[in-house]
GROMACS .gro file of C-alpha atoms in nm:
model
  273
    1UNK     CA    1   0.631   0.816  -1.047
    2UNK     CA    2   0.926   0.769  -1.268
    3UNK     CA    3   1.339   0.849  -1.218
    4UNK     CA    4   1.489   1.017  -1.496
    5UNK     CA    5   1.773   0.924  -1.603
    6UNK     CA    6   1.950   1.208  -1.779
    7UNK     CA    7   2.035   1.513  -1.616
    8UNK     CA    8   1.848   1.816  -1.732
    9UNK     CA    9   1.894   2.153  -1.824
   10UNK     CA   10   1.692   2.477  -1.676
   11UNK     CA   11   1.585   2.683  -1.903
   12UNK     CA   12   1.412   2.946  -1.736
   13UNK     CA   13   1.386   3.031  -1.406
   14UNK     CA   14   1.017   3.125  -1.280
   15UNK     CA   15   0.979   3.228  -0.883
   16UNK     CA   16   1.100   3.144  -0.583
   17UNK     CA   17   0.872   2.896  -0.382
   18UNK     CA   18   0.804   3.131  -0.051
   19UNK     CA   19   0.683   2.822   0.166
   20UNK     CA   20   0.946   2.605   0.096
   21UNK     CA   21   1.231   2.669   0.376
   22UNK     CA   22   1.493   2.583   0.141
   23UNK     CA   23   1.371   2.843  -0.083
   24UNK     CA   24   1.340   2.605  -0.416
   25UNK     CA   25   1.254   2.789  -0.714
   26UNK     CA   26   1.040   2.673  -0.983
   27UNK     CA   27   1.176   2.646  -1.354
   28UNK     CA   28   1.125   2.509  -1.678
   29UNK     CA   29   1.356   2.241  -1.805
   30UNK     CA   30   1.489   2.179  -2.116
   31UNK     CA   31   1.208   1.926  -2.197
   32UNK     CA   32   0.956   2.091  -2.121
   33UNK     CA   33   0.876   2.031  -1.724
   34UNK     CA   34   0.750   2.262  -1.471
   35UNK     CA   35   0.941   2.152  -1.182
   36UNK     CA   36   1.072   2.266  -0.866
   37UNK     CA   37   1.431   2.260  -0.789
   38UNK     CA   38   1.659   2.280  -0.476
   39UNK     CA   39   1.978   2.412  -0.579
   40UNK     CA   40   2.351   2.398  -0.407
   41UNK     CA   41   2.448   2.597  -0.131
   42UNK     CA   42   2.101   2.672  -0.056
   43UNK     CA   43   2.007   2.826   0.339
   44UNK     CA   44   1.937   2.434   0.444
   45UNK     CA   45   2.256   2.335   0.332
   46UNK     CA   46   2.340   2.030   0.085
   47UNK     CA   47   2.250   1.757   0.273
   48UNK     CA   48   1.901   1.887   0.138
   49UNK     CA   49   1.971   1.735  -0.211
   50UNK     CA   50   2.082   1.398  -0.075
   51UNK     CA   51   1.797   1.371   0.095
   52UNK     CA   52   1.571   1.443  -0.187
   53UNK     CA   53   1.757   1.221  -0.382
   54UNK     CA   54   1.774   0.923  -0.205
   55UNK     CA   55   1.469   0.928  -0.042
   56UNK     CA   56   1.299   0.984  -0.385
   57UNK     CA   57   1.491   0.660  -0.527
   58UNK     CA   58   1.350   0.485  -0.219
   59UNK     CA   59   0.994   0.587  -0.238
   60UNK     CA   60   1.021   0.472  -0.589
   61UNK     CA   61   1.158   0.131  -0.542
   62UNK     CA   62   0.915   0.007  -0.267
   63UNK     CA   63   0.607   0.182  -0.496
   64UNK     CA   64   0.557   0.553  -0.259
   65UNK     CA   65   0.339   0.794  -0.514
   66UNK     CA   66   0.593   1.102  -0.560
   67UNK     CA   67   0.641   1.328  -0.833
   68UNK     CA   68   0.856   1.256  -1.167
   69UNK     CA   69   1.194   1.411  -1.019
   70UNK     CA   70   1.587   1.378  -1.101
   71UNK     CA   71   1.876   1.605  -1.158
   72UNK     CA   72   1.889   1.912  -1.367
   73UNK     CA   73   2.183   2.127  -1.378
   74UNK     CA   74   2.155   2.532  -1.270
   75UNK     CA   75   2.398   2.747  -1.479
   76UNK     CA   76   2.616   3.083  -1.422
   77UNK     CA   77   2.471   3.202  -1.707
   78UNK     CA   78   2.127   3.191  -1.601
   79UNK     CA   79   2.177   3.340  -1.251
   80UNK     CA   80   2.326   3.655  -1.364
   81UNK     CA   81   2.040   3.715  -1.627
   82UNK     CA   82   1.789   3.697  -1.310
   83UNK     CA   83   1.690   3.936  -1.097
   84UNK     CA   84   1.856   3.999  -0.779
   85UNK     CA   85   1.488   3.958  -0.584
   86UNK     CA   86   1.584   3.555  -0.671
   87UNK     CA   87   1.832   3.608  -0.409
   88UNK     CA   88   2.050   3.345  -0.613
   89UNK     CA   89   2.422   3.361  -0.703
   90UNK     CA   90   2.694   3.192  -0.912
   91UNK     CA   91   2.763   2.990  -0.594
   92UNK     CA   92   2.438   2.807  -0.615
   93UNK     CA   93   2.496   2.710  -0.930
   94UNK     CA   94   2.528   2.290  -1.041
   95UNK     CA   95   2.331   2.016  -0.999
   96UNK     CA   96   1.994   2.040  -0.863
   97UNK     CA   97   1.734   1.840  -0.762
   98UNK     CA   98   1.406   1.854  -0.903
   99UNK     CA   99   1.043   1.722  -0.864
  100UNK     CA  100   0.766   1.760  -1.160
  101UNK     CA  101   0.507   1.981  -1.097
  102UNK     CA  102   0.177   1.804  -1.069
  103UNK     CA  103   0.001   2.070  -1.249
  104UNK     CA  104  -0.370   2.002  -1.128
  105UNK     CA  105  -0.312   1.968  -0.775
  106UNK     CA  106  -0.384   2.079  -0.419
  107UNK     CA  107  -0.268   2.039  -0.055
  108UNK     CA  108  -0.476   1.801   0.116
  109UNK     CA  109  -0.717   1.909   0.390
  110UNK     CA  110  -0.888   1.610   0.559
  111UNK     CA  111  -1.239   1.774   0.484
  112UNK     CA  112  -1.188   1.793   0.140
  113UNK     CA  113  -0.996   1.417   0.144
  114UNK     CA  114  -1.317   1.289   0.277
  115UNK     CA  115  -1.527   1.320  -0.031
  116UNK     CA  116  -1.307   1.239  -0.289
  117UNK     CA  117  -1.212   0.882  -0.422
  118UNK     CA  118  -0.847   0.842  -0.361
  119UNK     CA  119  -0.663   0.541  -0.618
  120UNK     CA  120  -0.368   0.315  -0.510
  121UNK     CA  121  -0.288   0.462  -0.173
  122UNK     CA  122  -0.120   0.240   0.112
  123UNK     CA  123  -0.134   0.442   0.463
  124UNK     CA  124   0.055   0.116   0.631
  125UNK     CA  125   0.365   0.208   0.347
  126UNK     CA  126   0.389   0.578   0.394
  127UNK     CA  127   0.437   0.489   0.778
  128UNK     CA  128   0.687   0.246   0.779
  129UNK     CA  129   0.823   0.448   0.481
  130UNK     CA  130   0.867   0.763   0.748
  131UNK     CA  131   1.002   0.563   0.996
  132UNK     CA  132   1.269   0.396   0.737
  133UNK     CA  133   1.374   0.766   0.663
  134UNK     CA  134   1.328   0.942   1.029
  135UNK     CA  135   1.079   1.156   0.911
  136UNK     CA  136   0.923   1.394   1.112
  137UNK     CA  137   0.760   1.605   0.892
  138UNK     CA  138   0.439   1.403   0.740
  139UNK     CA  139   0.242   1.733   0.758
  140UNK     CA  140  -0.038   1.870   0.565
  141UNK     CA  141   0.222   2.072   0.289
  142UNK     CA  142   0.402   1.773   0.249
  143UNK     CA  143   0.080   1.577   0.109
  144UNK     CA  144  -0.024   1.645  -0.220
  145UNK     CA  145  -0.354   1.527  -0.403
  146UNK     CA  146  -0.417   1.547  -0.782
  147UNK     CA  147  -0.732   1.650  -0.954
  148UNK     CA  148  -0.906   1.506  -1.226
  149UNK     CA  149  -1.051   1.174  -1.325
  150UNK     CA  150  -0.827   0.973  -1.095
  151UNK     CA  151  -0.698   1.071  -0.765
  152UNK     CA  152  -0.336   0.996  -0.639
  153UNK     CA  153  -0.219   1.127  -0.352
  154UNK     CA  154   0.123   1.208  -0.374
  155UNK     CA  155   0.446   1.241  -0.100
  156UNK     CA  156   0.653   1.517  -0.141
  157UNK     CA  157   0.963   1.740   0.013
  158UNK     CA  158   1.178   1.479   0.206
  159UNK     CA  159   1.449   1.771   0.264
  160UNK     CA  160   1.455   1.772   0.629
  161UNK     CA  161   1.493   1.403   0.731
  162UNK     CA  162   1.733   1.147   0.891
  163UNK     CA  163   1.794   1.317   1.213
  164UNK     CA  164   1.607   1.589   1.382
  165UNK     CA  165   1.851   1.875   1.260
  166UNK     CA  166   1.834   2.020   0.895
  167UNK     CA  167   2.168   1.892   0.906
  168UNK     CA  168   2.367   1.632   1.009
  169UNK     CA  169   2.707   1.492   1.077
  170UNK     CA  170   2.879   1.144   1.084
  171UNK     CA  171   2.855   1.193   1.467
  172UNK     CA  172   2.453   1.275   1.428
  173UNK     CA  173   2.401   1.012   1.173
  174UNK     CA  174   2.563   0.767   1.416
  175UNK     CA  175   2.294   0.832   1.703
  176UNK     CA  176   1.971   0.730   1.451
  177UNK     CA  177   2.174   0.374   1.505
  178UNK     CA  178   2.133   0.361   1.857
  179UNK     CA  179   1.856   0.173   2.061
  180UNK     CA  180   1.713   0.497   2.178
  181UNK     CA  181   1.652   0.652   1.837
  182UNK     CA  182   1.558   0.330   1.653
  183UNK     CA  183   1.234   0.315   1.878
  184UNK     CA  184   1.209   0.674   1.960
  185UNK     CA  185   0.842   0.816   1.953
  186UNK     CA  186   0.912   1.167   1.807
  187UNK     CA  187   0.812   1.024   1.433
  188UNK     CA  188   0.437   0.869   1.555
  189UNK     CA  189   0.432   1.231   1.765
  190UNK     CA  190   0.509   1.499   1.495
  191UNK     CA  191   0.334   1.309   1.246
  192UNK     CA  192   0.039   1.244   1.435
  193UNK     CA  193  -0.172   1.487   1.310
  194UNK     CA  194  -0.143   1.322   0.941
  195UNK     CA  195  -0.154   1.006   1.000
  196UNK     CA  196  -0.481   0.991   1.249
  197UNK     CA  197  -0.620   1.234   0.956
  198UNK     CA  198  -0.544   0.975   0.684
  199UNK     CA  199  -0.667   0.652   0.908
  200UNK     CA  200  -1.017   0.821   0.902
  201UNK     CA  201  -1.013   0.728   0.505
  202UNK     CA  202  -0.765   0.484   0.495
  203UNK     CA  203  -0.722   0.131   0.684
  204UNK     CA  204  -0.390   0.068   0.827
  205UNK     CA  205  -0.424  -0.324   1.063
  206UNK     CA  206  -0.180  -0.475   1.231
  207UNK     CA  207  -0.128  -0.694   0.923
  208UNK     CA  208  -0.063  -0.425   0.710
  209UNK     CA  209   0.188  -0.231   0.869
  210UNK     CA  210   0.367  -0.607   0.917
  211UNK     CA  211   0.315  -0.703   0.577
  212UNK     CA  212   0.442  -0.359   0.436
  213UNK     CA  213   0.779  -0.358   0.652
  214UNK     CA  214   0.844  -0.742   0.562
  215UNK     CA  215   0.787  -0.652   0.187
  216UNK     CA  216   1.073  -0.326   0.254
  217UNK     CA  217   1.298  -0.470   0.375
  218UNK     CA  218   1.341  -0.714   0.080
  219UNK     CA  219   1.325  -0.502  -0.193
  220UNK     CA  220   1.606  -0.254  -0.003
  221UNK     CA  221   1.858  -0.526  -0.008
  222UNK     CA  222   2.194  -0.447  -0.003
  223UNK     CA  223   2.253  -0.460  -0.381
  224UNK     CA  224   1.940  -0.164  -0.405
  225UNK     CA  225   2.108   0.048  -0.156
  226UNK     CA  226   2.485   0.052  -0.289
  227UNK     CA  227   2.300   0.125  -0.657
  228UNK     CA  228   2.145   0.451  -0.486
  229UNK     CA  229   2.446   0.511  -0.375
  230UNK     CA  230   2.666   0.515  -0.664
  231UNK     CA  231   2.401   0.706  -0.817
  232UNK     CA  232   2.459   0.977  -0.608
  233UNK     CA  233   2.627   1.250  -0.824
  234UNK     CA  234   3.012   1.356  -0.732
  235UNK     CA  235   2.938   1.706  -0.745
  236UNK     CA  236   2.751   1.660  -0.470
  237UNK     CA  237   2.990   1.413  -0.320
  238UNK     CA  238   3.291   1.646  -0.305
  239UNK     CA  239   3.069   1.929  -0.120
  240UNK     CA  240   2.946   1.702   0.113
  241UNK     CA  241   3.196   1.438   0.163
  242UNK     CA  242   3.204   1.027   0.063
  243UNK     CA  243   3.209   0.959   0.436
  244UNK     CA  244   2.883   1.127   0.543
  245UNK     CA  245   2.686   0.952   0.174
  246UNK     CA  246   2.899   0.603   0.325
  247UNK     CA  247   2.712   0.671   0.694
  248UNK     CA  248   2.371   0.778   0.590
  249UNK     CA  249   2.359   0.441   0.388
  250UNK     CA  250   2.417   0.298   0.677
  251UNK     CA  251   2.205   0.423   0.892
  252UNK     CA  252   1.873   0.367   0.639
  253UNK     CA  253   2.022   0.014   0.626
  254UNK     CA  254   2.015  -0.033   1.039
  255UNK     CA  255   1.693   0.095   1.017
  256UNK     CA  256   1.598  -0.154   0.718
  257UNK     CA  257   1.718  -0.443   0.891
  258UNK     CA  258   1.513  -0.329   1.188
  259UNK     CA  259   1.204  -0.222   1.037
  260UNK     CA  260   1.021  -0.512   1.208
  261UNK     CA  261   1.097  -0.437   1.539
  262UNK     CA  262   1.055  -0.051   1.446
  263UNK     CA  263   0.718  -0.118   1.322
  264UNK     CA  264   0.619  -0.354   1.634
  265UNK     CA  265   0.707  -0.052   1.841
  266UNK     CA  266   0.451   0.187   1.606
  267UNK     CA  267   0.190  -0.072   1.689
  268UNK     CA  268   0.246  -0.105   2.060
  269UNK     CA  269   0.233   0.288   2.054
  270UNK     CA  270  -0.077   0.295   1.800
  271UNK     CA  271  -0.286   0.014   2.024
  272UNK     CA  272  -0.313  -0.103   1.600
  273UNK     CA  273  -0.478  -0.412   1.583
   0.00000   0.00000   0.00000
């Protein structure tokens, strides 16, 4: 799990990712990574990218297993040598985000899970992790699990998080603030399926899930979050607007600063002891 730094260049475009609903594509950069990449103007919109982003510099501050990823930069030139089955134009062209490729990988199934000796996973994490970022989509595709002499399981495609729409507003962003969202039970409901899957093999107490939001909450002080921030790129921040990056900062920081209470409310719900 590591940030890079520099922004990228794609050098060749491979396919388009049919199961993604953002329609990534997967590329080769310019050193040499396989990667997938979510590009601007996409059908999700570009609230998809912040996501990725900051979500990604999150997971890898408080120590979530995701792919390498960053920013990599899509070109006019390269669109119009594609094909026009890429379904791409110049208007998609920019900054991207992308994730690494884990190369020998696999969705997980919880059969296969079962047997297989899994290093330096933390269940209690990835859920107060999802509840941090209002994320309803812990499924099956969005768990990945490498192959080979040591076994990570890795989080992946945080595109469709923060409120329950693909996207959002200042107005939307405003009502994951509010009482009835902070403890809402839609994120233990659509997630269920995962996370009873994952408890079978993993041990998530009381303790831990307290432990893991206490320990969260300090590392995404204030100084961390206005970092991410400013790390944001401004060619995304003129599409999508200062105010909306300002809000959504905001709202992971309510959340932070309630991740206690959040995570009492996952126990209550959980009967975790």
């Amino acid at each position: 799990m590591k940030k890079i730094e520099e922004i990228l260049e794609i050098e060749e475009v491979y396919t388009i990712v049919e199961q993604g609903v953002t329609r990534p594509l997967r590329v080769r950069l310019n050193n040499n990574y396989n990667a997938i990449i979510k590009y601007p103007n996409n059908v999700c919109g570009n609230q998809v990218l912040i996501n990725e982003y900051v979500c990604s510099c999150i997971a890898e501050k408080i120590g979530i297993k995701i792919p390498v990823f960053g920013l990599c930069r899509l070109s006019k030139d390269l669109i119009n040598s594609l094909d026009s089955e890429m379904e791409i134009d110049e208007s998609n062209s920019g900054i991207c985000f992308f994730s690494k490729v884990i190369s020998a990988s696999t969705p997980i199934t919880f059969g296969t899970l079962s047997s297989m000796n899994i290093v330096e996973f933390d269940l209690a994490k990835l859920i107060v992790f999802d509840h941090l970022i209002c994320n309803r989509e812990r499924h099956i595709g969005n768990m990945i699990v490498s192959i080979g002499k040591e076994n990570y399981l890795y989080a992946i495609d945080h595109g469709t998080i923060f409120t329950e729409s693909v996207r959002y507003d200042k107005s939307s962003l405003e009502k994951e603030m509010t009482d009835e969202r902070i403890l809402d039970k839609s994120i233990l409901e659509k997630n269920k399926e995962m996370y009873t899957g994952l408890q079978k093999k993993f041990s998530c107490s009381y303790e831990d899930l307290k432990k893991q939001a206490g320990l969260i909450k300090e590392i995404l002080d204030d100084t961390t979050m206005k970092k991410i921030k400013e790390n944001v790129p401004n060619e995304w921040i003129k599409i999508i607007g200062s105010d909306i990056i300002k809000k959504l900062i905001e709202v992971i920081s309510c959340r932070r600063d309630r991740i206690c209470e959040i995570i009492d409310f996952v126990i209550d719900e959980r009967g975790i002891k």
